[in-house]
């Protein structure tokens, strides 16, 4: 893979656009809509034939505080509480200015996408996500990221924003003064297109699809299943190194410990948070599952054979069924169902006595409203009642959370101070708000950064393009 930054004395281009947006996942598509809304027509450049990105693999859930969707459910939430939740999960290590920015921008972004672009969001109101004080996850009807990308792309079509597909950006072009002037995109037939521009938005996600970079920054998961989009090969990081941009929290990432195995289907963490639990192949619990699903990745991979079983019941399955992924897992026979713990153990080939003892311990702790030795507080967990369910899961790497540090306008910061005035980053390309550890990832941090920063970056890039216009004029 090549990712280069070249300097040319007098760069010439095949075509000129006011703003170029690299990547057509949630971050790029939202940036494009915001740019257009600010009066500038951008060009979105996407390596795949059909934009999908990690966004399409996600559940498409976006946290936001203070939306009208929360108000409709009588939920009073605030930006300050949201920001405090993000920072608490990140162990106080996330960039406080960035946390304040995304927490503030999330609700306006959701309301704007719903009102101006017709995305039919609703609130996930029937279960809690770990670390969120209030119910604030917003999703589309199918609760799938594929629907999010599709609807954003439709909004792009309606706004008549051009999208260049099968064009992989390999090179950023600077002029002799060091100013960023354009880029080069490679086409499948080997030809190259040189596109001049006044501002660039990096929306090409993180580096989790690049084995060498994963080995460098997240060695614990170098050999783990990568569950994100294979095209996220870290060009933004490699360009950043060449232009001296600041890279921050590079070891941060989102893992997950509930991917149905071997089916490879995401099983919502709702099955755990609603009163379910995880056991290893010995039928024993091994950690505090309520800490979060991101750190679950490493916790599950550390168990024998790198697998575990999620154990829950039919009531919880009813809640999880709102997710397209869960319905698919059921359709593929990944979810085992039984009437008693003993029968479930037999179906899952777990040691029956150990499993029944674990099951009884969990239910006793729920009755007592007690915390267990791992630190999980059971006072909120409803008892599990038959039919019982179980699914075999493994741990996976979903996406990187470290990336290019940006300022309050989503402009890329330089390592030795200052900014690149016409280079913006959003979504997985930018440093997120999870700090340097997997356990710092609060549910929804990924799309939060894509939507909130994408919108800020798109408007900021439009402003730069307009300023250049005025200077020229
Ligand atoms: C299974 C899974 C479930 C998840 N669930 C959630 C969730 O429910 N909520 C949440 O907040 N987050 C979730 N995430 C994380 C979330 O999906 C990402 O954080 C988010 O989609 C990143 O958006 P993006 O636009 O930055 O990247 P992407 O959606 O990956 O888009 C990047 C695009 O850039 C393109 N691209 C890459 N390089 C180039 C190049 N050189 N030239 C041109 N194009 C390029 C790619 O092809 C891709 O289309 C999940 C992730 C996974 C993998």
PDB file of C-alpha atoms in Angstrom, residues 143-441:
ATOM      1  CA  UNK A 143     -30.645  -0.572  13.958  1.00  0.00           C
ATOM      2  CA  UNK A 144     -27.986  -1.226  11.337  1.00  0.00           C
ATOM      3  CA  UNK A 145     -25.107   0.841  10.032  1.00  0.00           C
ATOM      4  CA  UNK A 146     -25.860  -0.374   6.498  1.00  0.00           C
ATOM      5  CA  UNK A 147     -29.092   1.589   6.666  1.00  0.00           C
ATOM      6  CA  UNK A 148     -27.177   4.608   8.001  1.00  0.00           C
ATOM      7  CA  UNK A 149     -24.787   4.609   5.042  1.00  0.00           C
ATOM      8  CA  UNK A 150     -27.578   3.983   2.552  1.00  0.00           C
ATOM      9  CA  UNK A 151     -29.724   6.809   3.868  1.00  0.00           C
ATOM     10  CA  UNK A 152     -26.769   9.213   4.020  1.00  0.00           C
ATOM     11  CA  UNK A 153     -25.888   8.310   0.438  1.00  0.00           C
ATOM     12  CA  UNK A 154     -29.478   8.942  -0.632  1.00  0.00           C
ATOM     13  CA  UNK A 155     -29.297  12.350   1.079  1.00  0.00           C
ATOM     14  CA  UNK A 156     -26.107  13.013  -0.896  1.00  0.00           C
ATOM     15  CA  UNK A 157     -27.872  12.113  -4.130  1.00  0.00           C
ATOM     16  CA  UNK A 158     -30.755  14.421  -3.282  1.00  0.00           C
ATOM     17  CA  UNK A 159     -28.309  17.237  -2.587  1.00  0.00           C
ATOM     18  CA  UNK A 160     -26.626  16.384  -5.932  1.00  0.00           C
ATOM     19  CA  UNK A 161     -23.210  16.031  -4.342  1.00  0.00           C
ATOM     20  CA  UNK A 162     -20.775  14.183  -6.622  1.00  0.00           C
ATOM     21  CA  UNK A 163     -19.332  10.896  -5.369  1.00  0.00           C
ATOM     22  CA  UNK A 164     -16.323   9.432  -7.193  1.00  0.00           C
ATOM     23  CA  UNK A 165     -16.170   5.707  -6.476  1.00  0.00           C
ATOM     24  CA  UNK A 166     -13.422   3.186  -7.226  1.00  0.00           C
ATOM     25  CA  UNK A 167     -10.913   5.941  -6.614  1.00  0.00           C
ATOM     26  CA  UNK A 168      -8.331   5.270  -3.976  1.00  0.00           C
ATOM     27  CA  UNK A 169      -6.445   8.300  -2.773  1.00  0.00           C
ATOM     28  CA  UNK A 170      -2.780   7.427  -2.481  1.00  0.00           C
ATOM     29  CA  UNK A 171      -1.028  10.762  -2.483  1.00  0.00           C
ATOM     30  CA  UNK A 172      -1.413  14.244  -1.019  1.00  0.00           C
ATOM     31  CA  UNK A 173       0.238  17.006  -3.056  1.00  0.00           C
ATOM     32  CA  UNK A 174       1.904  20.098  -1.581  1.00  0.00           C
ATOM     33  CA  UNK A 175       3.319  23.085  -3.440  1.00  0.00           C
ATOM     34  CA  UNK A 176       6.773  24.562  -2.948  1.00  0.00           C
ATOM     35  CA  UNK A 177       5.541  26.682  -0.030  1.00  0.00           C
ATOM     36  CA  UNK A 178       4.395  23.526   1.734  1.00  0.00           C
ATOM     37  CA  UNK A 179       0.704  24.338   1.272  1.00  0.00           C
ATOM     38  CA  UNK A 180      -1.585  21.395   0.591  1.00  0.00           C
ATOM     39  CA  UNK A 181      -2.882  21.769  -2.959  1.00  0.00           C
ATOM     40  CA  UNK A 182      -4.475  18.500  -4.026  1.00  0.00           C
ATOM     41  CA  UNK A 183      -4.352  14.738  -4.209  1.00  0.00           C
ATOM     42  CA  UNK A 184      -3.904  11.781  -6.503  1.00  0.00           C
ATOM     43  CA  UNK A 185      -6.479   8.984  -6.718  1.00  0.00           C
ATOM     44  CA  UNK A 186      -5.747   5.627  -8.345  1.00  0.00           C
ATOM     45  CA  UNK A 187      -8.405   3.860 -10.411  1.00  0.00           C
ATOM     46  CA  UNK A 188      -8.788   0.073 -10.743  1.00  0.00           C
ATOM     47  CA  UNK A 189      -7.375   0.168 -14.314  1.00  0.00           C
ATOM     48  CA  UNK A 190      -4.106   1.617 -12.985  1.00  0.00           C
ATOM     49  CA  UNK A 191      -4.769   5.146 -14.172  1.00  0.00           C
ATOM     50  CA  UNK A 192      -4.423   8.089 -11.803  1.00  0.00           C
ATOM     51  CA  UNK A 193      -6.516  11.198 -11.383  1.00  0.00           C
ATOM     52  CA  UNK A 194      -4.940  14.398 -10.091  1.00  0.00           C
ATOM     53  CA  UNK A 195      -7.476  16.528  -8.261  1.00  0.00           C
ATOM     54  CA  UNK A 196      -6.641  20.039  -7.093  1.00  0.00           C
ATOM     55  CA  UNK A 197      -8.557  21.424  -4.107  1.00  0.00           C
ATOM     56  CA  UNK A 198      -8.655  24.212  -1.559  1.00  0.00           C
ATOM     57  CA  UNK A 199      -9.451  21.985   1.408  1.00  0.00           C
ATOM     58  CA  UNK A 200      -9.280  18.275   2.180  1.00  0.00           C
ATOM     59  CA  UNK A 201     -11.284  16.304   4.723  1.00  0.00           C
ATOM     60  CA  UNK A 202      -9.688  13.020   5.802  1.00  0.00           C
ATOM     61  CA  UNK A 203     -12.642  10.681   6.394  1.00  0.00           C
ATOM     62  CA  UNK A 204     -10.882   7.449   5.422  1.00  0.00           C
ATOM     63  CA  UNK A 205     -11.147   5.959   8.938  1.00  0.00           C
ATOM     64  CA  UNK A 206      -8.367   4.467  11.054  1.00  0.00           C
ATOM     65  CA  UNK A 207      -5.659   1.861  10.699  1.00  0.00           C
ATOM     66  CA  UNK A 208      -7.250  -1.314  12.075  1.00  0.00           C
ATOM     67  CA  UNK A 209      -7.206  -2.910   8.601  1.00  0.00           C
ATOM     68  CA  UNK A 210      -3.428  -2.477   8.406  1.00  0.00           C
ATOM     69  CA  UNK A 211      -1.714  -5.445  10.114  1.00  0.00           C
ATOM     70  CA  UNK A 212       1.644  -3.687  10.433  1.00  0.00           C
ATOM     71  CA  UNK A 213       0.134  -0.673  12.176  1.00  0.00           C
ATOM     72  CA  UNK A 214      -1.999  -2.886  14.444  1.00  0.00           C
ATOM     73  CA  UNK A 215       1.104  -4.850  15.395  1.00  0.00           C
ATOM     74  CA  UNK A 216       2.854  -1.571  16.195  1.00  0.00           C
ATOM     75  CA  UNK A 217       0.104   0.061  18.251  1.00  0.00           C
ATOM     76  CA  UNK A 218      -2.208  -2.761  19.486  1.00  0.00           C
ATOM     77  CA  UNK A 219       0.058  -5.836  19.646  1.00  0.00           C
ATOM     78  CA  UNK A 220      -2.373  -7.730  21.919  1.00  0.00           C
ATOM     79  CA  UNK A 221      -4.876  -7.878  19.064  1.00  0.00           C
ATOM     80  CA  UNK A 222      -2.434  -8.294  16.174  1.00  0.00           C
ATOM     81  CA  UNK A 223      -3.651 -11.826  15.539  1.00  0.00           C
ATOM     82  CA  UNK A 224      -7.283 -11.271  16.549  1.00  0.00           C
ATOM     83  CA  UNK A 225     -10.200 -11.316  14.159  1.00  0.00           C
ATOM     84  CA  UNK A 226     -10.537  -7.885  12.535  1.00  0.00           C
ATOM     85  CA  UNK A 227     -14.223  -7.144  12.263  1.00  0.00           C
ATOM     86  CA  UNK A 228     -14.097  -3.729  10.619  1.00  0.00           C
ATOM     87  CA  UNK A 229     -13.881  -2.660   6.981  1.00  0.00           C
ATOM     88  CA  UNK A 230     -10.789  -4.121   5.246  1.00  0.00           C
ATOM     89  CA  UNK A 231     -10.234  -0.873   3.345  1.00  0.00           C
ATOM     90  CA  UNK A 232      -9.321   1.038   6.507  1.00  0.00           C
ATOM     91  CA  UNK A 233      -5.596   0.719   5.946  1.00  0.00           C
ATOM     92  CA  UNK A 234      -4.412   3.777   7.823  1.00  0.00           C
ATOM     93  CA  UNK A 235      -3.491   6.185   5.026  1.00  0.00           C
ATOM     94  CA  UNK A 236      -4.454   9.120   7.256  1.00  0.00           C
ATOM     95  CA  UNK A 237      -1.884   7.986   9.839  1.00  0.00           C
ATOM     96  CA  UNK A 238       0.811   7.470   7.202  1.00  0.00           C
ATOM     97  CA  UNK A 239       0.179  10.907   5.637  1.00  0.00           C
ATOM     98  CA  UNK A 240       0.154  12.448   9.128  1.00  0.00           C
ATOM     99  CA  UNK A 241       3.623  11.046   9.813  1.00  0.00           C
ATOM    100  CA  UNK A 242       4.917  12.643   6.622  1.00  0.00           C
ATOM    101  CA  UNK A 243       3.474  16.103   7.233  1.00  0.00           C
ATOM    102  CA  UNK A 244       4.398  16.199  10.922  1.00  0.00           C
ATOM    103  CA  UNK A 245       0.813  16.076  12.159  1.00  0.00           C
ATOM    104  CA  UNK A 246       0.175  15.191  15.789  1.00  0.00           C
ATOM    105  CA  UNK A 247      -0.938  11.604  16.356  1.00  0.00           C
ATOM    106  CA  UNK A 248      -2.663  11.011  19.667  1.00  0.00           C
ATOM    107  CA  UNK A 249      -3.809   8.027  21.763  1.00  0.00           C
ATOM    108  CA  UNK A 250      -2.605   5.637  19.065  1.00  0.00           C
ATOM    109  CA  UNK A 251      -3.017   2.560  21.244  1.00  0.00           C
ATOM    110  CA  UNK A 252      -6.713   3.321  21.835  1.00  0.00           C
ATOM    111  CA  UNK A 253      -9.203   1.087  20.078  1.00  0.00           C
ATOM    112  CA  UNK A 254     -12.594  -0.539  20.201  1.00  0.00           C
ATOM    113  CA  UNK A 255     -12.608  -4.245  20.679  1.00  0.00           C
ATOM    114  CA  UNK A 256     -15.653  -6.396  21.186  1.00  0.00           C
ATOM    115  CA  UNK A 257     -16.223  -9.596  23.110  1.00  0.00           C
ATOM    116  CA  UNK A 258     -19.523 -10.720  21.652  1.00  0.00           C
ATOM    117  CA  UNK A 259     -19.057 -11.814  18.066  1.00  0.00           C
ATOM    118  CA  UNK A 260     -20.924 -15.076  17.382  1.00  0.00           C
ATOM    119  CA  UNK A 261     -18.379 -17.766  16.597  1.00  0.00           C
ATOM    120  CA  UNK A 262     -17.921 -19.228  14.048  1.00  0.00           C
ATOM    121  CA  UNK A 263     -20.778 -17.351  12.347  1.00  0.00           C
ATOM    122  CA  UNK A 264     -19.005 -13.982  12.692  1.00  0.00           C
ATOM    123  CA  UNK A 265     -22.104 -11.974  13.586  1.00  0.00           C
ATOM    124  CA  UNK A 266     -22.192  -9.204  16.179  1.00  0.00           C
ATOM    125  CA  UNK A 267     -24.400 -10.103  19.144  1.00  0.00           C
ATOM    126  CA  UNK A 268     -25.605  -6.957  20.893  1.00  0.00           C
ATOM    127  CA  UNK A 269     -24.194  -6.302  24.360  1.00  0.00           C
ATOM    128  CA  UNK A 270     -27.816  -5.789  25.405  1.00  0.00           C
ATOM    129  CA  UNK A 271     -27.869  -9.543  26.071  1.00  0.00           C
ATOM    130  CA  UNK A 272     -25.369  -8.939  28.864  1.00  0.00           C
ATOM    131  CA  UNK A 273     -26.539  -5.586  30.200  1.00  0.00           C
ATOM    132  CA  UNK A 274     -30.126  -6.748  30.643  1.00  0.00           C
ATOM    133  CA  UNK A 275     -29.090  -9.473  33.100  1.00  0.00           C
ATOM    134  CA  UNK A 276     -27.072 -11.927  31.040  1.00  0.00           C
ATOM    135  CA  UNK A 277     -23.511 -13.026  31.731  1.00  0.00           C
ATOM    136  CA  UNK A 278     -20.504 -14.690  30.097  1.00  0.00           C
ATOM    137  CA  UNK A 279     -18.901 -18.035  30.938  1.00  0.00           C
ATOM    138  CA  UNK A 280     -15.797 -19.673  29.554  1.00  0.00           C
ATOM    139  CA  UNK A 281     -15.579 -23.273  28.332  1.00  0.00           C
ATOM    140  CA  UNK A 282     -15.258 -24.388  31.951  1.00  0.00           C
ATOM    141  CA  UNK A 283     -18.718 -22.977  32.637  1.00  0.00           C
ATOM    142  CA  UNK A 284     -17.311 -20.224  34.862  1.00  0.00           C
ATOM    143  CA  UNK A 285     -17.566 -16.445  34.776  1.00  0.00           C
ATOM    144  CA  UNK A 286     -14.247 -14.670  34.339  1.00  0.00           C
ATOM    145  CA  UNK A 287     -14.794 -10.900  34.579  1.00  0.00           C
ATOM    146  CA  UNK A 288     -17.094  -7.953  35.208  1.00  0.00           C
ATOM    147  CA  UNK A 289     -19.075  -7.947  31.975  1.00  0.00           C
ATOM    148  CA  UNK A 290     -20.783  -4.651  32.822  1.00  0.00           C
ATOM    149  CA  UNK A 291     -17.462  -2.773  32.377  1.00  0.00           C
ATOM    150  CA  UNK A 292     -18.075  -2.606  28.637  1.00  0.00           C
ATOM    151  CA  UNK A 293     -17.920  -4.546  25.412  1.00  0.00           C
ATOM    152  CA  UNK A 294     -14.720  -2.956  24.132  1.00  0.00           C
ATOM    153  CA  UNK A 295     -12.496  -4.422  26.845  1.00  0.00           C
ATOM    154  CA  UNK A 296     -14.497  -7.661  26.499  1.00  0.00           C
ATOM    155  CA  UNK A 297     -12.471  -8.389  23.355  1.00  0.00           C
ATOM    156  CA  UNK A 298      -9.244  -9.025  25.231  1.00  0.00           C
ATOM    157  CA  UNK A 299     -11.071 -10.607  28.220  1.00  0.00           C
ATOM    158  CA  UNK A 300     -12.723 -13.231  25.992  1.00  0.00           C
ATOM    159  CA  UNK A 301      -9.620 -13.879  23.902  1.00  0.00           C
ATOM    160  CA  UNK A 302      -7.711 -14.614  27.113  1.00  0.00           C
ATOM    161  CA  UNK A 303     -10.055 -17.571  27.850  1.00  0.00           C
ATOM    162  CA  UNK A 304      -9.435 -21.165  26.707  1.00  0.00           C
ATOM    163  CA  UNK A 305      -9.748 -21.366  22.898  1.00  0.00           C
ATOM    164  CA  UNK A 306     -10.381 -17.589  22.893  1.00  0.00           C
ATOM    165  CA  UNK A 307     -14.133 -18.102  23.178  1.00  0.00           C
ATOM    166  CA  UNK A 308     -16.943 -17.663  25.712  1.00  0.00           C
ATOM    167  CA  UNK A 309     -20.710 -18.152  25.903  1.00  0.00           C
ATOM    168  CA  UNK A 310     -23.160 -15.282  26.377  1.00  0.00           C
ATOM    169  CA  UNK A 311     -26.007 -16.565  28.557  1.00  0.00           C
ATOM    170  CA  UNK A 312     -29.378 -14.793  28.657  1.00  0.00           C
ATOM    171  CA  UNK A 313     -33.079 -15.568  28.270  1.00  0.00           C
ATOM    172  CA  UNK A 314     -36.010 -15.237  25.888  1.00  0.00           C
ATOM    173  CA  UNK A 315     -37.110 -11.864  27.299  1.00  0.00           C
ATOM    174  CA  UNK A 316     -33.633 -10.427  26.582  1.00  0.00           C
ATOM    175  CA  UNK A 317     -33.598 -12.063  23.155  1.00  0.00           C
ATOM    176  CA  UNK A 318     -36.822 -10.131  22.494  1.00  0.00           C
ATOM    177  CA  UNK A 319     -34.986  -6.860  23.157  1.00  0.00           C
ATOM    178  CA  UNK A 320     -31.923  -7.860  21.122  1.00  0.00           C
ATOM    179  CA  UNK A 321     -34.155  -8.832  18.198  1.00  0.00           C
ATOM    180  CA  UNK A 322     -34.514  -5.139  17.261  1.00  0.00           C
ATOM    181  CA  UNK A 323     -31.011  -5.542  15.823  1.00  0.00           C
ATOM    182  CA  UNK A 324     -30.737  -6.925  12.314  1.00  0.00           C
ATOM    183  CA  UNK A 325     -27.520  -8.709  13.361  1.00  0.00           C
ATOM    184  CA  UNK A 326     -29.244 -10.570  16.169  1.00  0.00           C
ATOM    185  CA  UNK A 327     -32.016 -11.710  13.855  1.00  0.00           C
ATOM    186  CA  UNK A 328     -29.366 -13.005  11.473  1.00  0.00           C
ATOM    187  CA  UNK A 329     -27.589 -14.839  14.292  1.00  0.00           C
ATOM    188  CA  UNK A 330     -30.876 -16.527  15.157  1.00  0.00           C
ATOM    189  CA  UNK A 331     -31.553 -17.376  11.518  1.00  0.00           C
ATOM    190  CA  UNK A 332     -28.138 -19.023  11.276  1.00  0.00           C
ATOM    191  CA  UNK A 333     -28.784 -21.122  14.370  1.00  0.00           C
ATOM    192  CA  UNK A 334     -26.135 -19.433  16.510  1.00  0.00           C
ATOM    193  CA  UNK A 335     -28.511 -18.901  19.446  1.00  0.00           C
ATOM    194  CA  UNK A 336     -29.124 -22.072  21.467  1.00  0.00           C
ATOM    195  CA  UNK A 337     -32.391 -22.302  23.412  1.00  0.00           C
ATOM    196  CA  UNK A 338     -33.204 -24.616  26.348  1.00  0.00           C
ATOM    197  CA  UNK A 339     -35.617 -24.810  29.234  1.00  0.00           C
ATOM    198  CA  UNK A 340     -33.162 -25.375  32.101  1.00  0.00           C
ATOM    199  CA  UNK A 341     -29.517 -24.520  32.860  1.00  0.00           C
ATOM    200  CA  UNK A 342     -28.682 -28.238  32.668  1.00  0.00           C
ATOM    201  CA  UNK A 343     -30.242 -28.602  29.231  1.00  0.00           C
ATOM    202  CA  UNK A 344     -28.477 -25.426  28.045  1.00  0.00           C
ATOM    203  CA  UNK A 345     -25.133 -26.749  29.324  1.00  0.00           C
ATOM    204  CA  UNK A 346     -25.696 -30.002  27.451  1.00  0.00           C
ATOM    205  CA  UNK A 347     -26.463 -28.186  24.200  1.00  0.00           C
ATOM    206  CA  UNK A 348     -23.441 -25.894  24.595  1.00  0.00           C
ATOM    207  CA  UNK A 349     -21.221 -28.821  25.683  1.00  0.00           C
ATOM    208  CA  UNK A 350     -20.341 -27.002  28.913  1.00  0.00           C
ATOM    209  CA  UNK A 351     -19.576 -28.936  32.126  1.00  0.00           C
ATOM    210  CA  UNK A 352     -23.146 -29.200  33.506  1.00  0.00           C
ATOM    211  CA  UNK A 353     -22.351 -28.987  37.206  1.00  0.00           C
ATOM    212  CA  UNK A 354     -20.022 -26.009  36.926  1.00  0.00           C
ATOM    213  CA  UNK A 355     -22.447 -24.184  34.657  1.00  0.00           C
ATOM    214  CA  UNK A 356     -25.460 -24.851  36.899  1.00  0.00           C
ATOM    215  CA  UNK A 357     -23.479 -23.590  39.895  1.00  0.00           C
ATOM    216  CA  UNK A 358     -22.486 -20.394  38.036  1.00  0.00           C
ATOM    217  CA  UNK A 359     -26.086 -19.868  36.963  1.00  0.00           C
ATOM    218  CA  UNK A 360     -27.347 -20.309  40.530  1.00  0.00           C
ATOM    219  CA  UNK A 361     -24.693 -17.906  41.881  1.00  0.00           C
ATOM    220  CA  UNK A 362     -25.675 -15.184  39.428  1.00  0.00           C
ATOM    221  CA  UNK A 363     -29.365 -15.542  40.225  1.00  0.00           C
ATOM    222  CA  UNK A 364     -28.648 -15.482  43.981  1.00  0.00           C
ATOM    223  CA  UNK A 365     -26.649 -12.264  43.567  1.00  0.00           C
ATOM    224  CA  UNK A 366     -29.521 -10.695  41.660  1.00  0.00           C
ATOM    225  CA  UNK A 367     -31.951 -11.618  44.448  1.00  0.00           C
ATOM    226  CA  UNK A 368     -29.564 -10.117  47.009  1.00  0.00           C
ATOM    227  CA  UNK A 369     -28.888  -7.045  44.841  1.00  0.00           C
ATOM    228  CA  UNK A 370     -25.220  -7.692  45.559  1.00  0.00           C
ATOM    229  CA  UNK A 371     -21.954  -6.965  43.777  1.00  0.00           C
ATOM    230  CA  UNK A 372     -19.825  -9.976  42.850  1.00  0.00           C
ATOM    231  CA  UNK A 373     -16.107 -10.577  43.298  1.00  0.00           C
ATOM    232  CA  UNK A 374     -15.394  -9.101  39.854  1.00  0.00           C
ATOM    233  CA  UNK A 375     -17.166  -5.869  40.825  1.00  0.00           C
ATOM    234  CA  UNK A 376     -20.364  -6.344  38.829  1.00  0.00           C
ATOM    235  CA  UNK A 377     -23.371  -4.866  40.602  1.00  0.00           C
ATOM    236  CA  UNK A 378     -26.405  -7.114  40.151  1.00  0.00           C
ATOM    237  CA  UNK A 379     -29.004  -4.834  41.721  1.00  0.00           C
ATOM    238  CA  UNK A 380     -30.417  -3.915  38.290  1.00  0.00           C
ATOM    239  CA  UNK A 381     -30.392  -7.344  36.632  1.00  0.00           C
ATOM    240  CA  UNK A 382     -33.772  -9.044  36.191  1.00  0.00           C
ATOM    241  CA  UNK A 383     -33.810 -12.803  36.935  1.00  0.00           C
ATOM    242  CA  UNK A 384     -33.302 -15.094  33.951  1.00  0.00           C
ATOM    243  CA  UNK A 385     -36.399 -17.176  33.268  1.00  0.00           C
ATOM    244  CA  UNK A 386     -36.817 -20.011  30.781  1.00  0.00           C
ATOM    245  CA  UNK A 387     -36.517 -20.451  27.912  1.00  0.00           C
ATOM    246  CA  UNK A 388     -32.808 -19.738  28.365  1.00  0.00           C
ATOM    247  CA  UNK A 389     -30.468 -18.789  25.532  1.00  0.00           C
ATOM    248  CA  UNK A 390     -26.730 -19.030  24.843  1.00  0.00           C
ATOM    249  CA  UNK A 391     -24.445 -18.063  22.002  1.00  0.00           C
ATOM    250  CA  UNK A 392     -20.771 -18.900  21.576  1.00  0.00           C
ATOM    251  CA  UNK A 393     -18.739 -15.750  21.011  1.00  0.00           C
ATOM    252  CA  UNK A 394     -15.181 -14.617  20.466  1.00  0.00           C
ATOM    253  CA  UNK A 395     -13.252 -11.363  20.788  1.00  0.00           C
ATOM    254  CA  UNK A 396     -12.409  -9.084  17.873  1.00  0.00           C
ATOM    255  CA  UNK A 397     -10.839  -5.784  16.934  1.00  0.00           C
ATOM    256  CA  UNK A 398     -13.460  -3.376  15.579  1.00  0.00           C
ATOM    257  CA  UNK A 399     -11.589  -0.169  14.909  1.00  0.00           C
ATOM    258  CA  UNK A 400      -8.772   2.051  16.071  1.00  0.00           C
ATOM    259  CA  UNK A 401      -9.512   5.074  18.224  1.00  0.00           C
ATOM    260  CA  UNK A 402      -6.198   6.889  18.024  1.00  0.00           C
ATOM    261  CA  UNK A 403      -5.519   9.177  15.099  1.00  0.00           C
ATOM    262  CA  UNK A 404      -4.878  12.728  13.980  1.00  0.00           C
ATOM    263  CA  UNK A 405      -5.318  15.337  16.698  1.00  0.00           C
ATOM    264  CA  UNK A 406      -7.674  18.139  15.625  1.00  0.00           C
ATOM    265  CA  UNK A 407      -8.663  21.543  16.954  1.00  0.00           C
ATOM    266  CA  UNK A 408     -12.168  22.844  17.679  1.00  0.00           C
ATOM    267  CA  UNK A 409     -12.758  23.339  13.933  1.00  0.00           C
ATOM    268  CA  UNK A 410     -11.599  19.752  13.172  1.00  0.00           C
ATOM    269  CA  UNK A 411      -8.416  21.104  11.556  1.00  0.00           C
ATOM    270  CA  UNK A 412      -5.381  18.835  11.777  1.00  0.00           C
ATOM    271  CA  UNK A 413      -2.863  19.840  14.436  1.00  0.00           C
ATOM    272  CA  UNK A 414       0.892  19.750  13.865  1.00  0.00           C
ATOM    273  CA  UNK A 415       3.112  17.928  16.344  1.00  0.00           C
ATOM    274  CA  UNK A 416       5.264  20.990  16.927  1.00  0.00           C
ATOM    275  CA  UNK A 417       2.303  23.360  17.357  1.00  0.00           C
ATOM    276  CA  UNK A 418      -0.016  25.090  14.919  1.00  0.00           C
ATOM    277  CA  UNK A 419      -2.460  23.595  12.456  1.00  0.00           C
ATOM    278  CA  UNK A 420      -2.704  22.711   8.776  1.00  0.00           C
ATOM    279  CA  UNK A 421      -5.266  25.362   7.778  1.00  0.00           C
ATOM    280  CA  UNK A 422      -6.886  23.435   4.928  1.00  0.00           C
ATOM    281  CA  UNK A 423      -6.686  19.867   6.228  1.00  0.00           C
ATOM    282  CA  UNK A 424      -9.497  18.440   8.345  1.00  0.00           C
ATOM    283  CA  UNK A 425     -10.015  15.027   9.941  1.00  0.00           C
ATOM    284  CA  UNK A 426     -13.157  13.311  11.195  1.00  0.00           C
ATOM    285  CA  UNK A 427     -14.414   9.883  12.246  1.00  0.00           C
ATOM    286  CA  UNK A 428     -11.850   7.129  12.554  1.00  0.00           C
ATOM    287  CA  UNK A 429      -9.152   9.196  10.847  1.00  0.00           C
ATOM    288  CA  UNK A 430      -9.160  11.630  13.763  1.00  0.00           C
ATOM    289  CA  UNK A 431      -8.149  10.867  17.300  1.00  0.00           C
ATOM    290  CA  UNK A 432     -11.284   9.809  19.156  1.00  0.00           C
ATOM    291  CA  UNK A 433     -12.438  10.455  22.711  1.00  0.00           C
ATOM    292  CA  UNK A 434     -11.522   7.095  24.229  1.00  0.00           C
ATOM    293  CA  UNK A 435      -8.005   7.785  25.462  1.00  0.00           C
ATOM    294  CA  UNK A 436      -5.187   5.274  24.956  1.00  0.00           C
ATOM    295  CA  UNK A 437      -6.902   2.064  26.176  1.00  0.00           C
ATOM    296  CA  UNK A 438      -9.616  -0.269  24.895  1.00  0.00           C
ATOM    297  CA  UNK A 439     -11.416   0.124  28.214  1.00  0.00           C
ATOM    298  CA  UNK A 440     -11.708   3.855  27.507  1.00  0.00           C
ATOM    299  CA  UNK A 441     -14.201   3.258  24.715  1.00  0.00           C
TER     300      UNK A 441
END
